[in-house]
């Protein structure tokens, strides 16, 4: 390739601004100089401001079970980690956490757990139904892993609105290595089934998980563009001592911010959280995410007594707080970022 043909910043930006997931352009932006990255960040912030305004959506996170059937190499909740104490919240505890979130003004609840079949179509369905009956203007997001279509349908019919299931990595081989016994195509197929059933869907990936190359991260972004999800969750990998990947280093904050910014420009209306993993690695991690396109925060409302046991990675931000202190910290963050809090459910804007 001669010099004239080589990608430059302006060309790369034009391509992604025109919603073209050009691999070379994406790779250029992921790897470009710090000065150009600052321009990318400013543009993403402008796109967020123009398309979505200053509202931040708060989604109250209830980590209702730390049991998991899977054995993902990166996660502290993997079934092989026998040193991990496990818990399940009771029906009453889940409804009480929902009430706490509602009183804070949150209008979405995210019910998240490992793949724990104890919470089946019927039982979690009842919980969903009862929450929706009690709080009429709340949306429910489920994040409980790969299940059968019949289970998804039960939860949807009970009133669940959205489903989160990160694709984790877009490389089939790396996926198989990191998530033994499962495949990327199965996971993507499940996302498509969830959409067919009627859910708004969320997916996403980790940044810097061992084995990920720059080209694989480009593939992650291309897959996100292809799937056109309603939400995209992106966070840096954080090593957990009690896993086979415990000795690796954590993912880069800067690279995570670059991916967030690219996604905001490529998928302008997508809901994009400033993730807890960013807050865990840096005090200003979430603030920086809010300044490069993020428009969602998921404050934890899980009872304090079990927070530390939901240990997907160690020292998760907020794991020593209670729901009131987490709420106050998030309110301060939003003030610092000069943003406002949405007072409605914040449904998908994708079709705009
Ligand atoms: N570091 C960062 N993120 C992790 N997750 C699981 N383990 C880790 C880790 N060690 C993420 C996965 C999962 C989400 C709930 O948490 O992407 O989808
Ligand atoms: Fe289970 Fe999810 Fe952790 Fe994998 S990432 S072990 S599915 S909780």
PDB file of N, CA and C in Angstrom, residues 70-75 78 115 145-146 152 165-191 203-206 209-213 216-217 219-220 223 227 245:
ATOM      1  N   UNK A  70     -21.536 -22.853  34.766  1.00  0.00           N
ATOM      2  CA  UNK A  70     -20.480 -22.706  33.766  1.00  0.00           C
ATOM      3  C   UNK A  70     -19.108 -22.632  34.412  1.00  0.00           C
ATOM      4  N   UNK A  71     -18.103 -22.691  33.560  1.00  0.00           N
ATOM      5  CA  UNK A  71     -16.731 -22.760  34.077  1.00  0.00           C
ATOM      6  C   UNK A  71     -15.819 -21.773  33.354  1.00  0.00           C
ATOM      7  N   UNK A  72     -16.323 -20.598  33.073  1.00  0.00           N
ATOM      8  CA  UNK A  72     -15.562 -19.591  32.330  1.00  0.00           C
ATOM      9  C   UNK A  72     -14.227 -19.325  33.029  1.00  0.00           C
ATOM     10  N   UNK A  73     -13.165 -19.373  32.262  1.00  0.00           N
ATOM     11  CA  UNK A  73     -11.823 -19.297  32.842  1.00  0.00           C
ATOM     12  C   UNK A  73     -11.545 -17.965  33.540  1.00  0.00           C
ATOM     13  N   UNK A  74     -12.275 -16.916  33.156  1.00  0.00           N
ATOM     14  CA  UNK A  74     -11.975 -15.570  33.664  1.00  0.00           C
ATOM     15  C   UNK A  74     -12.772 -15.203  34.918  1.00  0.00           C
ATOM     16  N   UNK A  75     -13.757 -16.021  35.298  1.00  0.00           N
ATOM     17  CA  UNK A  75     -14.752 -15.554  36.271  1.00  0.00           C
ATOM     18  C   UNK A  75     -14.671 -16.279  37.603  1.00  0.00           C
ATOM     19  N   UNK A  78     -17.072 -19.253  38.519  1.00  0.00           N
ATOM     20  CA  UNK A  78     -17.007 -20.522  37.777  1.00  0.00           C
ATOM     21  C   UNK A  78     -17.215 -21.699  38.714  1.00  0.00           C
ATOM     22  N   UNK A 115     -25.421 -18.847  35.742  1.00  0.00           N
ATOM     23  CA  UNK A 115     -26.416 -19.763  35.150  1.00  0.00           C
ATOM     24  C   UNK A 115     -26.856 -20.736  36.228  1.00  0.00           C
ATOM     25  N   UNK A 145     -28.028 -15.897  31.700  1.00  0.00           N
ATOM     26  CA  UNK A 145     -27.324 -16.856  30.861  1.00  0.00           C
ATOM     27  C   UNK A 145     -28.178 -17.538  29.814  1.00  0.00           C
ATOM     28  N   UNK A 146     -27.592 -18.569  29.227  1.00  0.00           N
ATOM     29  CA  UNK A 146     -28.248 -19.317  28.150  1.00  0.00           C
ATOM     30  C   UNK A 146     -29.277 -20.261  28.756  1.00  0.00           C
ATOM     31  N   UNK A 152     -37.167 -18.510  28.198  1.00  0.00           N
ATOM     32  CA  UNK A 152     -37.198 -17.094  27.786  1.00  0.00           C
ATOM     33  C   UNK A 152     -38.639 -16.625  27.617  1.00  0.00           C
ATOM     34  N   UNK A 165     -26.897 -10.458  27.568  1.00  0.00           N
ATOM     35  CA  UNK A 165     -26.021 -11.619  27.450  1.00  0.00           C
ATOM     36  C   UNK A 165     -24.834 -11.208  26.569  1.00  0.00           C
ATOM     37  N   UNK A 166     -23.740 -10.853  27.236  1.00  0.00           N
ATOM     38  CA  UNK A 166     -22.574 -10.415  26.460  1.00  0.00           C
ATOM     39  C   UNK A 166     -22.066 -11.548  25.577  1.00  0.00           C
ATOM     40  N   UNK A 167     -21.586 -11.210  24.389  1.00  0.00           N
ATOM     41  CA  UNK A 167     -20.992 -12.270  23.551  1.00  0.00           C
ATOM     42  C   UNK A 167     -19.592 -12.605  24.073  1.00  0.00           C
ATOM     43  N   UNK A 168     -19.011 -11.724  24.885  1.00  0.00           N
ATOM     44  CA  UNK A 168     -17.723 -11.890  25.592  1.00  0.00           C
ATOM     45  C   UNK A 168     -16.504 -11.784  24.675  1.00  0.00           C
ATOM     46  N   UNK A 169     -16.452 -12.575  23.625  1.00  0.00           N
ATOM     47  CA  UNK A 169     -15.410 -12.402  22.604  1.00  0.00           C
ATOM     48  C   UNK A 169     -15.948 -12.917  21.276  1.00  0.00           C
ATOM     49  N   UNK A 170     -15.619 -12.216  20.207  1.00  0.00           N
ATOM     50  CA  UNK A 170     -16.167 -12.546  18.889  1.00  0.00           C
ATOM     51  C   UNK A 170     -15.327 -13.597  18.168  1.00  0.00           C
ATOM     52  N   UNK A 171     -14.282 -14.082  18.824  1.00  0.00           N
ATOM     53  CA  UNK A 171     -13.452 -15.100  18.175  1.00  0.00           C
ATOM     54  C   UNK A 171     -13.876 -16.487  18.655  1.00  0.00           C
ATOM     55  N   UNK A 172     -14.322 -17.301  17.699  1.00  0.00           N
ATOM     56  CA  UNK A 172     -14.906 -18.624  18.004  1.00  0.00           C
ATOM     57  C   UNK A 172     -13.940 -19.483  18.840  1.00  0.00           C
ATOM     58  N   UNK A 173     -12.656 -19.483  18.432  1.00  0.00           N
ATOM     59  CA  UNK A 173     -11.693 -20.350  19.114  1.00  0.00           C
ATOM     60  C   UNK A 173     -11.405 -19.853  20.546  1.00  0.00           C
ATOM     61  N   UNK A 174     -11.180 -18.544  20.658  1.00  0.00           N
ATOM     62  CA  UNK A 174     -10.931 -17.969  21.987  1.00  0.00           C
ATOM     63  C   UNK A 174     -12.148 -18.197  22.883  1.00  0.00           C
ATOM     64  N   UNK A 175     -13.325 -18.040  22.303  1.00  0.00           N
ATOM     65  CA  UNK A 175     -14.572 -18.257  23.053  1.00  0.00           C
ATOM     66  C   UNK A 175     -14.596 -19.674  23.633  1.00  0.00           C
ATOM     67  N   UNK A 176     -14.279 -20.660  22.781  1.00  0.00           N
ATOM     68  CA  UNK A 176     -14.295 -22.059  23.229  1.00  0.00           C
ATOM     69  C   UNK A 176     -13.273 -22.297  24.336  1.00  0.00           C
ATOM     70  N   UNK A 177     -12.117 -21.644  24.222  1.00  0.00           N
ATOM     71  CA  UNK A 177     -11.095 -21.801  25.262  1.00  0.00           C
ATOM     72  C   UNK A 177     -11.521 -21.162  26.579  1.00  0.00           C
ATOM     73  N   UNK A 178     -12.145 -20.001  26.482  1.00  0.00           N
ATOM     74  CA  UNK A 178     -12.492 -19.257  27.696  1.00  0.00           C
ATOM     75  C   UNK A 178     -13.756 -19.787  28.363  1.00  0.00           C
ATOM     76  N   UNK A 179     -14.645 -20.381  27.544  1.00  0.00           N
ATOM     77  CA  UNK A 179     -15.940 -20.849  28.067  1.00  0.00           C
ATOM     78  C   UNK A 179     -16.122 -22.315  27.682  1.00  0.00           C
ATOM     79  N   UNK A 180     -15.393 -23.220  28.378  1.00  0.00           N
ATOM     80  CA  UNK A 180     -15.388 -24.632  27.990  1.00  0.00           C
ATOM     81  C   UNK A 180     -16.807 -25.192  27.866  1.00  0.00           C
ATOM     82  N   UNK A 181     -17.011 -25.973  26.819  1.00  0.00           N
ATOM     83  CA  UNK A 181     -18.303 -26.633  26.639  1.00  0.00           C
ATOM     84  C   UNK A 181     -19.360 -25.764  25.996  1.00  0.00           C
ATOM     85  N   UNK A 182     -19.022 -24.508  25.658  1.00  0.00           N
ATOM     86  CA  UNK A 182     -20.018 -23.646  25.017  1.00  0.00           C
ATOM     87  C   UNK A 182     -19.413 -23.045  23.740  1.00  0.00           C
ATOM     88  N   UNK A 183     -20.282 -22.589  22.847  1.00  0.00           N
ATOM     89  CA  UNK A 183     -19.773 -22.002  21.598  1.00  0.00           C
ATOM     90  C   UNK A 183     -20.358 -20.613  21.367  1.00  0.00           C
ATOM     91  N   UNK A 184     -19.582 -19.829  20.614  1.00  0.00           N
ATOM     92  CA  UNK A 184     -20.016 -18.471  20.264  1.00  0.00           C
ATOM     93  C   UNK A 184     -21.293 -18.518  19.429  1.00  0.00           C
ATOM     94  N   UNK A 185     -21.352 -19.462  18.478  1.00  0.00           N
ATOM     95  CA  UNK A 185     -22.522 -19.481  17.589  1.00  0.00           C
ATOM     96  C   UNK A 185     -23.792 -19.784  18.384  1.00  0.00           C
ATOM     97  N   UNK A 186     -23.662 -20.661  19.396  1.00  0.00           N
ATOM     98  CA  UNK A 186     -24.826 -20.965  20.245  1.00  0.00           C
ATOM     99  C   UNK A 186     -25.273 -19.684  20.978  1.00  0.00           C
ATOM    100  N   UNK A 187     -24.295 -18.936  21.468  1.00  0.00           N
ATOM    101  CA  UNK A 187     -24.618 -17.733  22.247  1.00  0.00           C
ATOM    102  C   UNK A 187     -25.289 -16.683  21.345  1.00  0.00           C
ATOM    103  N   UNK A 188     -24.742 -16.506  20.148  1.00  0.00           N
ATOM    104  CA  UNK A 188     -25.334 -15.529  19.223  1.00  0.00           C
ATOM    105  C   UNK A 188     -26.738 -15.978  18.840  1.00  0.00           C
ATOM    106  N   UNK A 189     -26.871 -17.282  18.595  1.00  0.00           N
ATOM    107  CA  UNK A 189     -28.187 -17.805  18.247  1.00  0.00           C
ATOM    108  C   UNK A 189     -29.201 -17.526  19.352  1.00  0.00           C
ATOM    109  N   UNK A 190     -28.746 -17.644  20.603  1.00  0.00           N
ATOM    110  CA  UNK A 190     -29.636 -17.353  21.732  1.00  0.00           C
ATOM    111  C   UNK A 190     -30.027 -15.881  21.781  1.00  0.00           C
ATOM    112  N   UNK A 191     -29.102 -15.013  21.430  1.00  0.00           N
ATOM    113  CA  UNK A 191     -29.444 -13.581  21.384  1.00  0.00           C
ATOM    114  C   UNK A 191     -30.526 -13.335  20.333  1.00  0.00           C
ATOM    115  N   UNK A 203     -25.723  -6.910  24.509  1.00  0.00           N
ATOM    116  CA  UNK A 203     -24.580  -7.804  24.445  1.00  0.00           C
ATOM    117  C   UNK A 203     -23.312  -6.982  24.639  1.00  0.00           C
ATOM    118  N   UNK A 204     -22.159  -7.567  24.398  1.00  0.00           N
ATOM    119  CA  UNK A 204     -20.918  -6.813  24.614  1.00  0.00           C
ATOM    120  C   UNK A 204     -19.750  -7.734  24.898  1.00  0.00           C
ATOM    121  N   UNK A 205     -18.617  -7.146  25.202  1.00  0.00           N
ATOM    122  CA  UNK A 205     -17.392  -7.933  25.358  1.00  0.00           C
ATOM    123  C   UNK A 205     -16.498  -7.360  26.447  1.00  0.00           C
ATOM    124  N   UNK A 206     -15.525  -8.193  26.843  1.00  0.00           N
ATOM    125  CA  UNK A 206     -14.472  -7.715  27.746  1.00  0.00           C
ATOM    126  C   UNK A 206     -13.316  -7.195  26.903  1.00  0.00           C
ATOM    127  N   UNK A 209      -9.080  -9.473  27.696  1.00  0.00           N
ATOM    128  CA  UNK A 209      -9.125 -10.829  28.237  1.00  0.00           C
ATOM    129  C   UNK A 209      -7.953 -11.603  27.594  1.00  0.00           C
ATOM    130  N   UNK A 210      -7.234 -12.431  28.377  1.00  0.00           N
ATOM    131  CA  UNK A 210      -6.058 -13.109  27.825  1.00  0.00           C
ATOM    132  C   UNK A 210      -6.385 -13.875  26.533  1.00  0.00           C
ATOM    133  N   UNK A 211      -5.560 -13.664  25.518  1.00  0.00           N
ATOM    134  CA  UNK A 211      -5.791 -14.299  24.215  1.00  0.00           C
ATOM    135  C   UNK A 211      -6.407 -13.342  23.204  1.00  0.00           C
ATOM    136  N   UNK A 212      -6.942 -12.229  23.701  1.00  0.00           N
ATOM    137  CA  UNK A 212      -7.554 -11.251  22.785  1.00  0.00           C
ATOM    138  C   UNK A 212      -6.442 -10.462  22.077  1.00  0.00           C
ATOM    139  N   UNK A 213      -6.538 -10.380  20.756  1.00  0.00           N
ATOM    140  CA  UNK A 213      -5.608  -9.547  19.991  1.00  0.00           C
ATOM    141  C   UNK A 213      -6.369  -8.296  19.533  1.00  0.00           C
ATOM    142  N   UNK A 216      -8.982  -9.260  17.127  1.00  0.00           N
ATOM    143  CA  UNK A 216     -10.183  -9.850  17.738  1.00  0.00           C
ATOM    144  C   UNK A 216     -11.075  -8.740  18.310  1.00  0.00           C
ATOM    145  N   UNK A 217     -10.452  -7.715  18.899  1.00  0.00           N
ATOM    146  CA  UNK A 217     -11.249  -6.594  19.418  1.00  0.00           C
ATOM    147  C   UNK A 217     -11.980  -5.877  18.271  1.00  0.00           C
ATOM    148  N   UNK A 219     -13.009  -7.446  15.646  1.00  0.00           N
ATOM    149  CA  UNK A 219     -14.119  -8.373  15.367  1.00  0.00           C
ATOM    150  C   UNK A 219     -15.281  -8.166  16.345  1.00  0.00           C
ATOM    151  N   UNK A 220     -14.939  -7.900  17.617  1.00  0.00           N
ATOM    152  CA  UNK A 220     -15.985  -7.635  18.615  1.00  0.00           C
ATOM    153  C   UNK A 220     -16.856  -6.463  18.159  1.00  0.00           C
ATOM    154  N   UNK A 223     -18.983  -7.373  15.177  1.00  0.00           N
ATOM    155  CA  UNK A 223     -20.120  -8.221  15.571  1.00  0.00           C
ATOM    156  C   UNK A 223     -21.211  -7.371  16.229  1.00  0.00           C
ATOM    157  N   UNK A 227     -25.041  -7.167  14.934  1.00  0.00           N
ATOM    158  CA  UNK A 227     -26.195  -7.567  15.746  1.00  0.00           C
ATOM    159  C   UNK A 227     -27.159  -6.409  16.003  1.00  0.00           C
ATOM    160  N   UNK A 245      -6.850 -17.696  35.115  1.00  0.00           N
ATOM    161  CA  UNK A 245      -6.299 -16.485  34.485  1.00  0.00           C
ATOM    162  C   UNK A 245      -5.839 -15.460  35.521  1.00  0.00           C
TER     163      UNK A 245
END
